[in-house]
mmCIF file of C-alpha atoms in Angstrom:
data_model
loop_
_atom_site.group_PDB
_atom_site.id
_atom_site.type_symbol
_atom_site.label_atom_id
_atom_site.label_comp_id
_atom_site.label_asym_id
_atom_site.label_seq_id
_atom_site.Cartn_x
_atom_site.Cartn_y
_atom_site.Cartn_z
ATOM 1 C CA MET A 273 -13.267 25.515 14.208
ATOM 2 C CA GLY A 274 -12.255 25.878 10.603
ATOM 3 C CA PHE A 275 -8.953 23.966 10.713
ATOM 4 C CA ASN A 276 -8.230 21.912 7.598
ATOM 5 C CA ALA A 277 -6.356 18.748 8.426
ATOM 6 C CA LEU A 278 -3.699 16.731 6.716
ATOM 7 C CA VAL A 279 -4.829 15.117 3.473
ATOM 8 C CA PHE A 280 -3.669 11.631 2.464
ATOM 9 C CA THR A 281 -3.556 10.967 -1.245
ATOM 10 C CA GLY A 282 -3.375 7.567 -2.842
ATOM 11 C CA ASP A 283 -5.825 5.445 -4.805
ATOM 12 C CA TRP A 284 -8.986 7.205 -6.003
ATOM 13 C CA ASN A 285 -11.026 5.660 -3.223
ATOM 14 C CA SER A 286 -8.498 6.298 -0.475
ATOM 15 C CA VAL A 287 -8.066 10.063 -0.617
ATOM 16 C CA ALA A 288 -9.385 11.284 2.733
ATOM 17 C CA ARG A 289 -9.307 14.466 4.760
ATOM 18 C CA LEU A 290 -10.843 16.005 7.874
ATOM 19 C CA VAL A 291 -12.302 19.491 7.425
ATOM 20 C CA ASP A 292 -13.526 22.271 9.741
ATOM 21 C CA GLY A 293 -12.390 20.589 12.948
ATOM 22 C CA ASP A 294 -10.758 22.012 16.044
ATOM 23 C CA ASN A 295 -7.323 20.647 15.039
ATOM 24 C CA ARG A 296 -5.665 18.664 12.250
ATOM 25 C CA CYS A 297 -7.084 15.386 13.562
ATOM 26 C CA SER A 298 -10.753 16.266 13.863
ATOM 27 C CA GLY A 299 -13.437 17.357 11.460
ATOM 28 C CA ARG A 300 -15.943 16.381 8.837
ATOM 29 C CA VAL A 301 -14.831 13.290 6.884
ATOM 30 C CA GLU A 302 -14.395 13.984 3.191
ATOM 31 C CA ILE A 303 -13.388 11.572 0.430
ATOM 32 C CA GLN A 304 -12.197 12.433 -3.067
ATOM 33 C CA HIS A 305 -13.544 10.601 -6.124
ATOM 34 C CA GLY A 306 -11.715 11.735 -9.236
ATOM 35 C CA ASP A 307 -11.289 15.472 -8.843
ATOM 36 C CA GLN A 308 -14.369 16.012 -6.671
ATOM 37 C CA TRP A 309 -14.518 16.074 -2.870
ATOM 38 C CA GLY A 310 -17.641 14.875 -1.102
ATOM 39 C CA THR A 311 -18.716 13.831 2.360
ATOM 40 C CA LEU A 312 -19.491 10.398 3.768
ATOM 41 C CA CYS A 313 -22.828 9.508 5.330
ATOM 42 C CA ASP A 314 -22.578 8.908 9.086
ATOM 43 C CA GLU A 315 -25.156 6.125 8.709
ATOM 44 C CA TYR A 316 -22.402 3.869 7.346
ATOM 45 C CA PHE A 317 -19.362 5.280 9.125
ATOM 46 C CA SER A 318 -18.326 2.645 11.695
ATOM 47 C CA LEU A 319 -15.702 2.769 14.443
ATOM 48 C CA GLU A 320 -13.568 0.451 12.318
ATOM 49 C CA ASP A 321 -13.792 2.865 9.365
ATOM 50 C CA ALA A 322 -12.936 5.742 11.693
ATOM 51 C CA ALA A 323 -9.886 3.863 13.008
ATOM 52 C CA VAL A 324 -8.593 3.470 9.459
ATOM 53 C CA VAL A 325 -9.031 7.192 8.689
ATOM 54 C CA CYS A 326 -7.187 8.134 11.902
ATOM 55 C CA GLU A 327 -4.396 5.716 10.970
ATOM 56 C CA GLN A 328 -4.261 6.935 7.379
ATOM 57 C CA LEU A 329 -3.934 10.559 8.487
ATOM 58 C CA GLN A 330 -1.388 9.633 11.200
ATOM 59 C CA CYS A 331 -3.693 10.980 13.882
ATOM 60 C CA GLY A 332 -3.539 8.194 16.467
ATOM 61 C CA ALA A 333 -6.686 6.372 17.557
ATOM 62 C CA VAL A 334 -10.392 7.162 17.366
ATOM 63 C CA LYS A 335 -11.606 9.386 20.171
ATOM 64 C CA ALA A 336 -15.206 9.948 18.966
ATOM 65 C CA THR A 337 -17.475 9.775 15.921
ATOM 66 C CA PRO A 338 -20.080 12.492 16.542
ATOM 67 C CA ARG A 339 -23.266 12.289 14.467
ATOM 68 C CA ASP A 340 -25.436 14.707 12.517
ATOM 69 C CA ALA A 341 -22.805 16.898 10.825
ATOM 70 C CA TYR A 342 -21.116 17.804 14.111
ATOM 71 C CA PHE A 343 -18.436 19.820 12.270
ATOM 72 C CA GLY A 344 -20.901 21.483 9.911
ATOM 73 C CA THR A 345 -22.265 20.489 6.563
ATOM 74 C CA GLY A 346 -20.084 19.959 3.552
ATOM 75 C CA ASN A 347 -20.431 20.955 -0.084
ATOM 76 C CA GLY A 348 -20.678 18.745 -3.115
ATOM 77 C CA PRO A 349 -22.008 15.207 -3.158
ATOM 78 C CA VAL A 350 -22.714 12.978 -0.188
ATOM 79 C CA TRP A 351 -20.962 9.765 -1.211
ATOM 80 C CA LYS A 352 -22.972 6.681 -0.359
ATOM 81 C CA ASP A 353 -19.895 4.460 -0.295
ATOM 82 C CA ASN A 354 -19.991 2.031 2.588
ATOM 83 C CA TYR A 355 -16.415 1.235 3.584
ATOM 84 C CA ILE A 356 -16.278 -2.165 5.240
ATOM 85 C CA CYS A 357 -13.111 -1.954 7.317
ATOM 86 C CA LEU A 358 -11.911 -4.316 10.024
ATOM 87 C CA GLY A 359 -10.099 -1.459 11.751
ATOM 88 C CA ASN A 360 -6.550 -2.693 11.289
ATOM 89 C CA GLU A 361 -6.069 -1.521 7.692
ATOM 90 C CA SER A 362 -3.572 1.261 7.008
ATOM 91 C CA ARG A 363 -5.777 3.134 4.538
ATOM 92 C CA LEU A 364 -9.299 3.122 3.167
ATOM 93 C CA ALA A 365 -8.101 1.586 -0.111
ATOM 94 C CA ASP A 366 -7.393 -1.603 1.864
ATOM 95 C CA CYS A 367 -11.064 -1.880 2.938
ATOM 96 C CA GLN A 368 -13.883 -3.422 0.946
ATOM 97 C CA VAL A 369 -16.406 -0.947 -0.440
ATOM 98 C CA SER A 370 -20.082 -1.416 -1.059
ATOM 99 C CA ALA A 371 -21.110 1.557 -3.176
ATOM 100 C CA TRP A 372 -24.340 3.404 -3.765
ATOM 101 C CA SER A 373 -26.663 2.192 -1.058
ATOM 102 C CA ARG A 374 -30.395 2.854 -1.190
ATOM 103 C CA ILE A 375 -30.491 4.856 2.034
ATOM 104 C CA SER A 376 -30.674 8.554 1.272
ATOM 105 C CA CYS A 377 -28.341 10.838 3.163
ATOM 106 C CA SER A 378 -28.077 14.591 3.166
ATOM 107 C CA HIS A 379 -25.357 16.904 4.392
ATOM 108 C CA GLY A 380 -27.191 16.832 7.724
ATOM 109 C CA ASN A 381 -25.765 13.297 8.014
ATOM 110 C CA ASP A 382 -22.144 14.156 7.180
ATOM 111 C CA ALA A 383 -19.752 11.860 9.047
ATOM 112 C CA SER A 384 -17.523 13.488 11.669
ATOM 113 C CA LEU A 385 -14.416 12.185 13.376
ATOM 114 C CA ILE A 386 -12.223 13.108 16.319
ATOM 115 C CA CYS A 387 -8.887 11.290 16.563
ATOM 116 C CA THR A 388 -6.613 11.398 19.605
ATOM 117 C CA ASP A 389 -3.831 13.217 17.712
ATOM 118 C CA GLU A 390 -1.380 11.527 20.060
ATOM 119 C CA MET A 391 2.056 10.369 19.083
ATOM 120 C CA TRP A 392 1.185 6.935 20.384
ATOM 121 C CA SER A 393 -1.911 4.790 20.543
ATOM 122 C CA VAL A 394 -2.767 1.117 20.765
ATOM 123 C CA ARG A 395 -4.572 -1.352 18.492
ATOM 124 C CA LEU A 396 -5.224 -5.073 18.145
ATOM 125 C CA THR A 397 -4.301 -6.914 14.944
ATOM 126 C CA GLU A 398 -4.711 -10.385 13.467
ATOM 127 C CA GLY A 399 -7.645 -11.220 15.742
ATOM 128 C CA GLY A 400 -11.082 -12.577 15.031
ATOM 129 C CA SER A 401 -12.749 -9.266 15.948
ATOM 130 C CA ARG A 402 -11.845 -5.715 16.889
ATOM 131 C CA CYS A 403 -11.625 -6.818 20.538
ATOM 132 C CA ASP A 404 -8.945 -9.508 20.303
ATOM 133 C CA GLY A 405 -5.556 -9.963 18.702
ATOM 134 C CA GLN A 406 -1.900 -9.005 18.925
ATOM 135 C CA VAL A 407 -1.310 -5.755 20.848
ATOM 136 C CA GLU A 408 0.506 -3.072 18.858
ATOM 137 C CA VAL A 409 1.530 0.426 19.933
ATOM 138 C CA TYR A 410 1.830 3.374 17.555
ATOM 139 C CA ASP A 411 4.839 5.480 18.450
ATOM 140 C CA ASN A 412 6.326 8.269 16.345
ATOM 141 C CA GLY A 413 4.796 7.145 13.054
ATOM 142 C CA ARG A 414 5.341 3.397 13.422
ATOM 143 C CA TRP A 415 3.312 0.427 14.726
ATOM 144 C CA SER A 416 5.254 -2.067 16.887
ATOM 145 C CA ARG A 417 4.140 -5.263 18.594
ATOM 146 C CA ILE A 418 4.234 -5.518 22.372
ATOM 147 C CA GLN A 419 6.274 -8.423 23.723
ATOM 148 C CA ASP A 420 4.592 -10.563 26.375
ATOM 149 C CA ASN A 421 7.579 -11.120 28.694
ATOM 150 C CA PHE A 422 6.026 -9.169 31.581
ATOM 151 C CA TRP A 423 2.458 -8.875 30.278
ATOM 152 C CA THR A 424 -0.198 -9.318 32.953
ATOM 153 C CA ILE A 425 -3.966 -9.095 33.199
ATOM 154 C CA ASN A 426 -3.516 -5.530 34.495
ATOM 155 C CA GLU A 427 -1.941 -4.375 31.213
ATOM 156 C CA ALA A 428 -4.598 -6.270 29.250
ATOM 157 C CA ASN A 429 -7.346 -4.475 31.191
ATOM 158 C CA VAL A 430 -5.799 -1.078 30.375
ATOM 159 C CA VAL A 431 -5.705 -1.929 26.664
ATOM 160 C CA CYS A 432 -9.320 -3.143 26.697
ATOM 161 C CA LYS A 433 -10.492 0.022 28.457
ATOM 162 C CA GLN A 434 -8.589 2.223 26.011
ATOM 163 C CA LEU A 435 -10.092 0.439 23.024
#
């Protein structure tokens, strides 16, 4: 443990990093507001939010979202921002945010994330939920749609199991 991952910088509400994980694509989720880093509360951190962070950091797909400060407790504030992501956004800035909830969180509730850190992964886009849509594969830093010329129920089952 103790590995500091890649940091993505962009809009004030989209600066994210993973800290104290086993590799660059795992760790405690931290978000920067202004010049201050803080943690996110795992109470609000959904699989869809996690998918966006993995995408943003170019770390493949979500492998797990352990609870209760799995990668240790952070320093600074615990942001109460509730990112409302669909899971197909490229960065947190593309998600809606509901800020400053009434639920109190401590560093014992710091959100944690483990991404696959694979050069390729799969996702569904333009669907009505996270479980339907166009199949896309992430390969070497780029998402591409899968053509359906030879697509069968067997391939669909593999995608559903992976997701």
